[in-house]
GROMACS .gro file of C-alpha atoms in nm:
model
  333
    1MET     CA    1  -8.476  -2.926  -0.717
    2GLY     CA    2  -8.358  -2.903  -0.358
    3ASN     CA    3  -8.397  -2.596  -0.142
    4ASN     CA    4  -8.022  -2.565  -0.075
    5ILE     CA    5  -7.798  -2.482  -0.370
    6GLU     CA    6  -7.419  -2.452  -0.383
    7ARG     CA    7  -7.228  -2.347  -0.694
    8HIS     CA    8  -6.869  -2.256  -0.772
    9ALA     CA    9  -6.664  -2.057  -1.022
   10TYR     CA   10  -6.286  -2.064  -1.058
   11ALA     CA   11  -6.019  -1.797  -1.093
   12ARG     CA   12  -5.901  -1.706  -1.443
   13VAL     CA   13  -5.562  -1.652  -1.606
   14GLY     CA   14  -5.521  -1.468  -1.934
   15LEU     CA   15  -5.268  -1.656  -2.144
   16LEU     CA   16  -5.265  -1.446  -2.460
   17GLY     CA   17  -5.456  -1.158  -2.611
   18ASN     CA   18  -5.557  -0.968  -2.301
   19PRO     CA   19  -5.663  -0.690  -2.271
   20SER     CA   20  -5.799  -0.687  -2.628
   21ASP     CA   21  -6.126  -0.860  -2.529
   22GLY     CA   22  -6.298  -0.531  -2.456
   23TYR     CA   23  -6.191  -0.388  -2.792
   24PHE     CA   24  -6.318  -0.641  -3.049
   25GLY     CA   25  -6.004  -0.849  -3.005
   26ARG     CA   26  -5.922  -1.215  -2.941
   27THR     CA   27  -5.798  -1.391  -2.629
   28LEU     CA   28  -5.685  -1.731  -2.507
   29SER     CA   29  -5.749  -1.793  -2.138
   30ALA     CA   30  -5.799  -2.071  -1.887
   31VAL     CA   31  -5.955  -2.131  -1.549
   32LEU     CA   32  -5.720  -2.165  -1.254
   33ARG     CA   33  -5.867  -2.437  -1.036
   34ASP     CA   34  -5.644  -2.361  -0.738
   35PHE     CA   35  -5.880  -2.078  -0.633
   36ARG     CA   36  -6.257  -2.052  -0.648
   37ALA     CA   37  -6.563  -1.860  -0.535
   38THR     CA   38  -6.853  -2.047  -0.375
   39VAL     CA   39  -7.211  -1.923  -0.344
   40ARG     CA   40  -7.478  -2.101  -0.138
   41LEU     CA   41  -7.850  -2.030  -0.155
   42GLU     CA   42  -8.070  -2.163   0.124
   43GLU     CA   43  -8.447  -2.114   0.104
   44THR     CA   44  -8.560  -1.880   0.380
   45ALA     CA   45  -8.858  -1.657   0.461
   46GLN     CA   46  -8.678  -1.338   0.360
   47LEU     CA   47  -8.415  -1.257   0.099
   48VAL     CA   48  -8.089  -1.210   0.289
   49ILE     CA   49  -7.731  -1.160   0.168
   50GLU     CA   50  -7.479  -1.256   0.433
   51PRO     CA   51  -7.134  -1.101   0.385
   52ASP     CA   52  -6.818  -1.304   0.370
   53PRO     CA   53  -6.616  -1.244   0.692
   54PRO     CA   54  -6.365  -1.011   0.514
   55ASP     CA   55  -6.661  -0.794   0.407
   56ALA     CA   56  -6.812  -0.760   0.753
   57ASP     CA   57  -6.817  -0.411   0.906
   58VAL     CA   58  -6.719  -0.528   1.255
   59PHE     CA   59  -6.354  -0.490   1.357
   60GLU     CA   60  -6.137  -0.561   1.658
   61GLY     CA   61  -6.020  -0.203   1.655
   62LEU     CA   62  -5.881   0.081   1.445
   63GLU     CA   63  -5.568  -0.107   1.337
   64ASP     CA   64  -5.775  -0.408   1.233
   65MET     CA   65  -6.006  -0.190   1.023
   66ILE     CA   66  -5.713  -0.017   0.852
   67HIS     CA   67  -5.551  -0.355   0.778
   68VAL     CA   68  -5.872  -0.495   0.627
   69VAL     CA   69  -5.939  -0.185   0.417
   70SER     CA   70  -5.579  -0.181   0.294
   71HIS     CA   71  -5.596  -0.543   0.181
   72GLN     CA   72  -5.961  -0.581   0.077
   73GLY     CA   73  -6.060  -0.232  -0.036
   74TYR     CA   74  -6.367  -0.036   0.067
   75TYR     CA   75  -6.619  -0.224  -0.143
   76GLY     CA   76  -6.716  -0.574  -0.043
   77CYS     CA   77  -6.856  -0.848  -0.261
   78ALA     CA   78  -7.216  -0.824  -0.140
   79ARG     CA   79  -7.279  -0.559  -0.407
   80LEU     CA   80  -7.173  -0.813  -0.672
   81VAL     CA   81  -7.432  -1.060  -0.545
   82LYS     CA   82  -7.702  -0.791  -0.538
   83ALA     CA   83  -7.621  -0.679  -0.892
   84THR     CA   84  -7.631  -1.038  -1.017
   85ILE     CA   85  -7.972  -1.100  -0.860
   86LYS     CA   86  -8.109  -0.789  -1.033
   87VAL     CA   87  -7.963  -0.882  -1.373
   88PHE     CA   88  -8.095  -1.237  -1.340
   89ALA     CA   89  -8.442  -1.115  -1.241
   90ASP     CA   90  -8.450  -0.862  -1.525
   91TYR     CA   91  -8.355  -1.136  -1.773
   92CYS     CA   92  -8.629  -1.362  -1.646
   93PHE     CA   93  -8.897  -1.092  -1.659
   94GLU     CA   94  -8.793  -0.983  -2.008
   95ASN     CA   95  -8.794  -1.341  -2.138
   96GLY     CA   96  -9.123  -1.452  -1.991
   97PHE     CA   97  -8.999  -1.666  -1.703
   98SER     CA   98  -9.240  -1.658  -1.410
   99LEU     CA   99  -9.030  -1.687  -1.098
  100PRO     CA  100  -9.190  -1.857  -0.798
  101LYS     CA  101  -9.224  -1.650  -0.481
  102ARG     CA  102  -8.933  -1.814  -0.302
  103ASN     CA  103  -8.674  -1.628  -0.098
  104PHE     CA  104  -8.327  -1.732   0.003
  105THR     CA  105  -8.027  -1.645   0.214
  106ALA     CA  106  -7.719  -1.605  -0.003
  107ARG     CA  107  -7.379  -1.681   0.146
  108TYR     CA  108  -7.058  -1.640  -0.046
  109ILE     CA  109  -6.695  -1.714   0.019
  110SER     CA  110  -6.392  -1.692  -0.205
  111THR     CA  111  -6.037  -1.821  -0.189
  112ILE     CA  112  -5.939  -1.609  -0.491
  113PRO     CA  113  -5.688  -1.342  -0.386
  114ARG     CA  114  -5.851  -1.003  -0.422
  115GLN     CA  115  -5.749  -0.725  -0.657
  116VAL     CA  116  -5.461  -0.913  -0.818
  117GLY     CA  117  -5.600  -0.980  -1.165
  118LEU     CA  118  -5.737  -1.331  -1.115
  119ALA     CA  119  -6.102  -1.241  -1.185
  120GLY     CA  120  -6.228  -1.281  -0.831
  121SER     CA  121  -6.523  -1.045  -0.878
  122SER     CA  122  -6.655  -1.214  -1.191
  123ALA     CA  123  -6.613  -1.554  -1.022
  124ILE     CA  124  -6.853  -1.450  -0.745
  125ILE     CA  125  -7.100  -1.320  -1.003
  126THR     CA  126  -7.070  -1.637  -1.212
  127ALA     CA  127  -7.122  -1.862  -0.911
  128THR     CA  128  -7.420  -1.652  -0.803
  129PHE     CA  129  -7.574  -1.664  -1.149
  130ARG     CA  130  -7.540  -2.043  -1.160
  131ALA     CA  131  -7.696  -2.078  -0.817
  132LEU     CA  132  -7.989  -1.857  -0.917
  133MET     CA  133  -8.050  -2.062  -1.232
  134ASP     CA  134  -8.066  -2.379  -1.025
  135PHE     CA  135  -8.269  -2.228  -0.742
  136TYR     CA  136  -8.537  -2.097  -0.976
  137GLU     CA  137  -8.497  -2.373  -1.237
  138VAL     CA  138  -8.427  -2.132  -1.521
  139ASP     CA  139  -8.204  -2.246  -1.807
  140VAL     CA  140  -8.011  -1.957  -1.961
  141PRO     CA  141  -7.821  -2.060  -2.279
  142LEU     CA  142  -7.449  -2.089  -2.203
  143VAL     CA  143  -7.347  -1.856  -2.485
  144GLN     CA  144  -7.564  -1.579  -2.333
  145GLN     CA  145  -7.443  -1.615  -1.977
  146PRO     CA  146  -7.112  -1.422  -2.007
  147ALA     CA  147  -7.287  -1.106  -2.133
  148LEU     CA  148  -7.538  -1.119  -1.847
  149ILE     CA  149  -7.261  -1.176  -1.594
  150LEU     CA  150  -7.071  -0.882  -1.742
  151ALA     CA  151  -7.382  -0.665  -1.722
  152ALA     CA  152  -7.387  -0.706  -1.344
  153GLU     CA  153  -7.054  -0.525  -1.325
  154VAL     CA  154  -7.073  -0.284  -1.618
  155ASP     CA  155  -7.440  -0.184  -1.628
  156GLU     CA  156  -7.528  -0.213  -1.260
  157LEU     CA  157  -7.202  -0.115  -1.090
  158GLY     CA  158  -7.028   0.098  -1.352
  159ILE     CA  159  -6.712  -0.116  -1.354
  160THR     CA  160  -6.504  -0.115  -1.672
  161ALA     CA  161  -6.453  -0.477  -1.782
  162GLY     CA  162  -6.456  -0.710  -2.082
  163LEU     CA  163  -6.613  -1.042  -2.166
  164GLN     CA  164  -6.302  -1.261  -2.140
  165ASP     CA  165  -6.322  -1.351  -1.771
  166ARG     CA  166  -6.692  -1.429  -1.781
  167VAL     CA  167  -6.660  -1.650  -2.090
  168VAL     CA  168  -6.380  -1.857  -1.940
  169GLN     CA  169  -6.556  -1.894  -1.606
  170ALA     CA  170  -6.887  -1.985  -1.771
  171TYR     CA  171  -6.730  -2.241  -2.006
  172GLU     CA  172  -6.478  -2.366  -1.747
  173GLY     CA  173  -6.177  -2.464  -1.948
  174LEU     CA  174  -5.913  -2.341  -2.191
  175VAL     CA  175  -6.107  -2.111  -2.423
  176TYR     CA  176  -6.023  -1.930  -2.744
  177MET     CA  177  -6.244  -1.624  -2.785
  178ASP     CA  178  -6.307  -1.404  -3.087
  179PHE     CA  179  -6.484  -1.077  -3.008
  180SER     CA  180  -6.479  -0.930  -3.359
  181GLU     CA  181  -6.707  -0.633  -3.412
  182GLU     CA  182  -6.897  -0.817  -3.686
  183LEU     CA  183  -6.975  -1.109  -3.454
  184MET     CA  184  -7.066  -0.889  -3.160
  185GLU     CA  185  -7.305  -0.679  -3.369
  186ARG     CA  186  -7.461  -0.973  -3.554
  187LEU     CA  187  -7.491  -1.223  -3.267
  188GLY     CA  188  -7.467  -1.009  -2.956
  189HIS     CA  189  -7.173  -1.223  -2.842
  190GLY     CA  190  -6.841  -1.353  -2.969
  191SER     CA  191  -6.730  -1.694  -3.090
  192TYR     CA  192  -6.617  -1.912  -2.800
  193GLU     CA  193  -6.429  -2.237  -2.850
  194LEU     CA  194  -6.319  -2.480  -2.581
  195ILE     CA  195  -5.966  -2.592  -2.671
  196HIS     CA  196  -5.848  -2.944  -2.597
  197PHE     CA  197  -5.484  -2.904  -2.694
  198ALA     CA  198  -5.232  -2.954  -2.415
  199LEU     CA  199  -5.101  -2.652  -2.233
  200PRO     CA  200  -4.726  -2.625  -2.167
  201PRO     CA  201  -4.638  -2.890  -1.908
  202LYS     CA  202  -4.455  -2.662  -1.666
  203MET     CA  203  -4.592  -2.323  -1.572
  204PHE     CA  204  -4.608  -2.098  -1.269
  205VAL     CA  205  -4.850  -1.841  -1.134
  206ALA     CA  206  -4.737  -1.578  -0.886
  207HIS     CA  207  -4.959  -1.325  -0.713
  208SER     CA  208  -4.890  -1.036  -0.483
  209THR     CA  209  -4.997  -1.090  -0.124
  210SER     CA  210  -5.121  -0.730  -0.110
  211PRO     CA  211  -5.371  -0.584  -0.357
  212THR     CA  212  -5.280  -0.352  -0.641
  213LYS     CA  213  -5.512  -0.151  -0.865
  214VAL     CA  214  -5.878  -0.239  -0.905
  215SER     CA  215  -5.909  -0.363  -1.263
  216GLY     CA  216  -6.184  -0.120  -1.362
  217LYS     CA  217  -5.963   0.175  -1.274
  218VAL     CA  218  -5.669   0.027  -1.464
  219LEU     CA  219  -5.875  -0.010  -1.783
  220ASN     CA  220  -6.057   0.325  -1.777
  221ASP     CA  221  -5.774   0.526  -1.935
  222LEU     CA  222  -5.716   0.267  -2.209
  223ARG     CA  223  -6.085   0.270  -2.302
  224SER     CA  224  -6.092   0.648  -2.319
  225ARG     CA  225  -5.793   0.655  -2.557
  226TRP     CA  226  -5.943   0.375  -2.770
  227GLN     CA  227  -6.275   0.557  -2.797
  228GLN     CA  228  -6.088   0.870  -2.907
  229GLY     CA  229  -5.925   0.670  -3.189
  230ASP     CA  230  -5.568   0.680  -3.058
  231PRO     CA  231  -5.376   0.510  -3.345
  232ASP     CA  232  -5.107   0.364  -3.118
  233VAL     CA  233  -5.370   0.205  -2.894
  234ILE     CA  234  -5.570   0.065  -3.184
  235GLU     CA  235  -5.263  -0.076  -3.362
  236THR     CA  236  -5.115  -0.227  -3.047
  237LEU     CA  237  -5.442  -0.387  -2.938
  238GLY     CA  238  -5.464  -0.544  -3.285
  239ARG     CA  239  -5.118  -0.693  -3.246
  240ILE     CA  240  -5.206  -0.823  -2.899
  241ALA     CA  241  -5.523  -0.986  -3.034
  242ALA     CA  242  -5.322  -1.158  -3.309
  243LEU     CA  243  -5.108  -1.326  -3.041
  244ALA     CA  244  -5.410  -1.524  -2.921
  245THR     CA  245  -5.465  -1.670  -3.268
  246ARG     CA  246  -5.099  -1.755  -3.306
  247GLY     CA  247  -5.094  -1.903  -2.957
  248ARG     CA  248  -5.384  -2.131  -3.043
  249GLU     CA  249  -5.188  -2.254  -3.344
  250THR     CA  250  -4.872  -2.317  -3.142
  251LEU     CA  251  -5.066  -2.523  -2.888
  252GLU     CA  252  -5.208  -2.733  -3.171
  253GLU     CA  253  -4.853  -2.782  -3.299
  254GLY     CA  254  -4.711  -2.848  -2.951
  255ASP     CA  255  -4.465  -2.563  -3.002
  256PHE     CA  256  -4.426  -2.447  -2.644
  257VAL     CA  257  -4.106  -2.251  -2.713
  258THR     CA  258  -4.294  -2.017  -2.943
  259PHE     CA  259  -4.583  -2.004  -2.698
  260ALA     CA  260  -4.344  -1.877  -2.429
  261SER     CA  261  -4.214  -1.603  -2.657
  262LEU     CA  262  -4.570  -1.497  -2.739
  263MET     CA  263  -4.646  -1.458  -2.369
  264ASN     CA  264  -4.346  -1.229  -2.331
  265GLU     CA  265  -4.450  -1.029  -2.638
  266ASN     CA  266  -4.802  -0.988  -2.499
  267PHE     CA  267  -4.670  -0.819  -2.185
  268ASP     CA  268  -4.419  -0.605  -2.375
  269LEU     CA  269  -4.690  -0.475  -2.608
  270ARG     CA  270  -4.919  -0.406  -2.313
  271CYS     CA  271  -4.651  -0.185  -2.160
  272LYS     CA  272  -4.661   0.035  -2.471
  273ILE     CA  273  -5.020   0.144  -2.411
  274MET     CA  274  -5.087   0.090  -2.040
  275ARG     CA  275  -4.917   0.190  -1.720
  276VAL     CA  276  -4.786  -0.117  -1.541
  277SER     CA  277  -4.707  -0.086  -1.172
  278GLU     CA  278  -4.348  -0.099  -1.057
  279LYS     CA  279  -4.435  -0.401  -0.843
  280ASP     CA  280  -4.564  -0.594  -1.146
  281GLN     CA  281  -4.267  -0.496  -1.359
  282THR     CA  282  -4.033  -0.613  -1.085
  283MET     CA  283  -4.204  -0.954  -1.064
  284ILE     CA  284  -4.192  -0.997  -1.442
  285LYS     CA  285  -3.827  -0.897  -1.459
  286ALA     CA  286  -3.728  -1.130  -1.173
  287ALA     CA  287  -3.897  -1.430  -1.336
  288ARG     CA  288  -3.746  -1.358  -1.677
  289GLU     CA  289  -3.398  -1.318  -1.531
  290LEU     CA  290  -3.424  -1.677  -1.412
  291GLY     CA  291  -3.513  -1.796  -1.762
  292ALA     CA  292  -3.893  -1.807  -1.744
  293SER     CA  293  -4.143  -1.636  -1.968
  294ALA     CA  294  -4.380  -1.405  -1.784
  295LYS     CA  295  -4.685  -1.184  -1.838
  296LEU     CA  296  -4.973  -1.048  -1.636
  297THR     CA  297  -5.269  -1.279  -1.581
  298GLY     CA  298  -5.510  -0.986  -1.592
  299SER     CA  299  -5.519  -0.625  -1.481
  300GLY     CA  300  -5.221  -0.648  -1.246
  301GLY     CA  301  -5.097  -0.812  -0.929
  302ALA     CA  302  -5.049  -1.164  -1.065
  303ILE     CA  303  -4.826  -1.308  -1.336
  304ILE     CA  304  -4.809  -1.634  -1.529
  305GLY     CA  305  -4.527  -1.789  -1.725
  306MET     CA  306  -4.349  -2.100  -1.841
  307VAL     CA  307  -4.053  -2.270  -1.675
  308ASP     CA  308  -3.834  -2.551  -1.804
  309SER     CA  309  -3.806  -2.740  -1.476
  310ASP     CA  310  -3.940  -2.773  -1.125
  311ASN     CA  311  -3.605  -2.637  -1.006
  312MET     CA  312  -3.659  -2.316  -1.202
  313ARG     CA  313  -4.005  -2.279  -1.049
  314ALA     CA  314  -3.855  -2.328  -0.702
  315ARG     CA  315  -3.596  -2.057  -0.768
  316ILE     CA  316  -3.868  -1.824  -0.892
  317ALA     CA  317  -4.071  -1.895  -0.579
  318GLU     CA  318  -3.774  -1.803  -0.362
  319LYS     CA  319  -3.693  -1.486  -0.553
  320LEU     CA  320  -4.052  -1.364  -0.581
  321GLY     CA  321  -4.124  -1.466  -0.224
  322ALA     CA  322  -3.863  -1.214  -0.117
  323LEU     CA  323  -4.062  -0.955  -0.313
  324GLY     CA  324  -4.384  -1.034  -0.128
  325ALA     CA  325  -4.541  -1.270  -0.382
  326ARG     CA  326  -4.671  -1.624  -0.356
  327VAL     CA  327  -4.583  -1.873  -0.632
  328ILE     CA  328  -4.788  -2.183  -0.713
  329ASP     CA  329  -4.771  -2.475  -0.955
  330PRO     CA  330  -5.105  -2.401  -1.124
  331THR     CA  331  -5.387  -2.641  -1.208
  332LEU     CA  332  -5.501  -2.506  -1.545
  333THR     CA  333  -5.761  -2.630  -1.792
   0.00000   0.00000   0.00000
């Protein structure tokens, strides 16, 4: 194994079922290969974590600092790398792996837009975890990796999150996930299946060019209500989870018309139990008015939907561009 390691992890889009993954639900999601996080480990005398330029605490002046904080938030990604290193080391110690006394300098960079629901944080953690496995030559079973990646955020950093993003980024594809309580209690993880059915041929992804809510904050209220046994929350999350199963069936049948309607239903049900920002609602409404289906990709700030032509996607790009969003023709698997 070489002394210099470089590993990647891609952005994620939730197609159906989110946000039921944190509540014993089911989801269907895919990696978005247009954006990725990269982590490099180079063997050095000391263990060093070098921040990505947007995380650096050196600014041209007051206005520059305010601009960076407004767009990137107060917390950089170095904490994600640190938390991942700790979780990885704890796993190794608990499972009898003797790690060699080798240090490294970790460098990370990400093209995933921040705080717009494309799983940028978990991508950095996933890429870091992969790099650590290669650097120390430790083979962690794939099915166990998502839970360890999640632990870096939930256990170490106190961020509210679910398994969906980490499963998709670990498996790298279109994945159907079942997080039933019985499976989670019996196995310690869900059932994860890479799907090889074709996705709808024409889709779009749009993301805000300025950040919205941090996903952990968005999900905190929902979790509190679920834990208190709110019947509306429990019933609605069950209906959202069922959409993932139906969506899997429609992909197998090649029924993209139904798939589009399920995406719309997913968002509409979400609005019943979660506050959705005015900016996100405006993007969804604008895309639907032009004939597309549309739903959030994750916690907020980015949407995904189906179009019937390149012309429709171009019109959506123009309309959403005027609202401060960027539209892409996504590379999904």
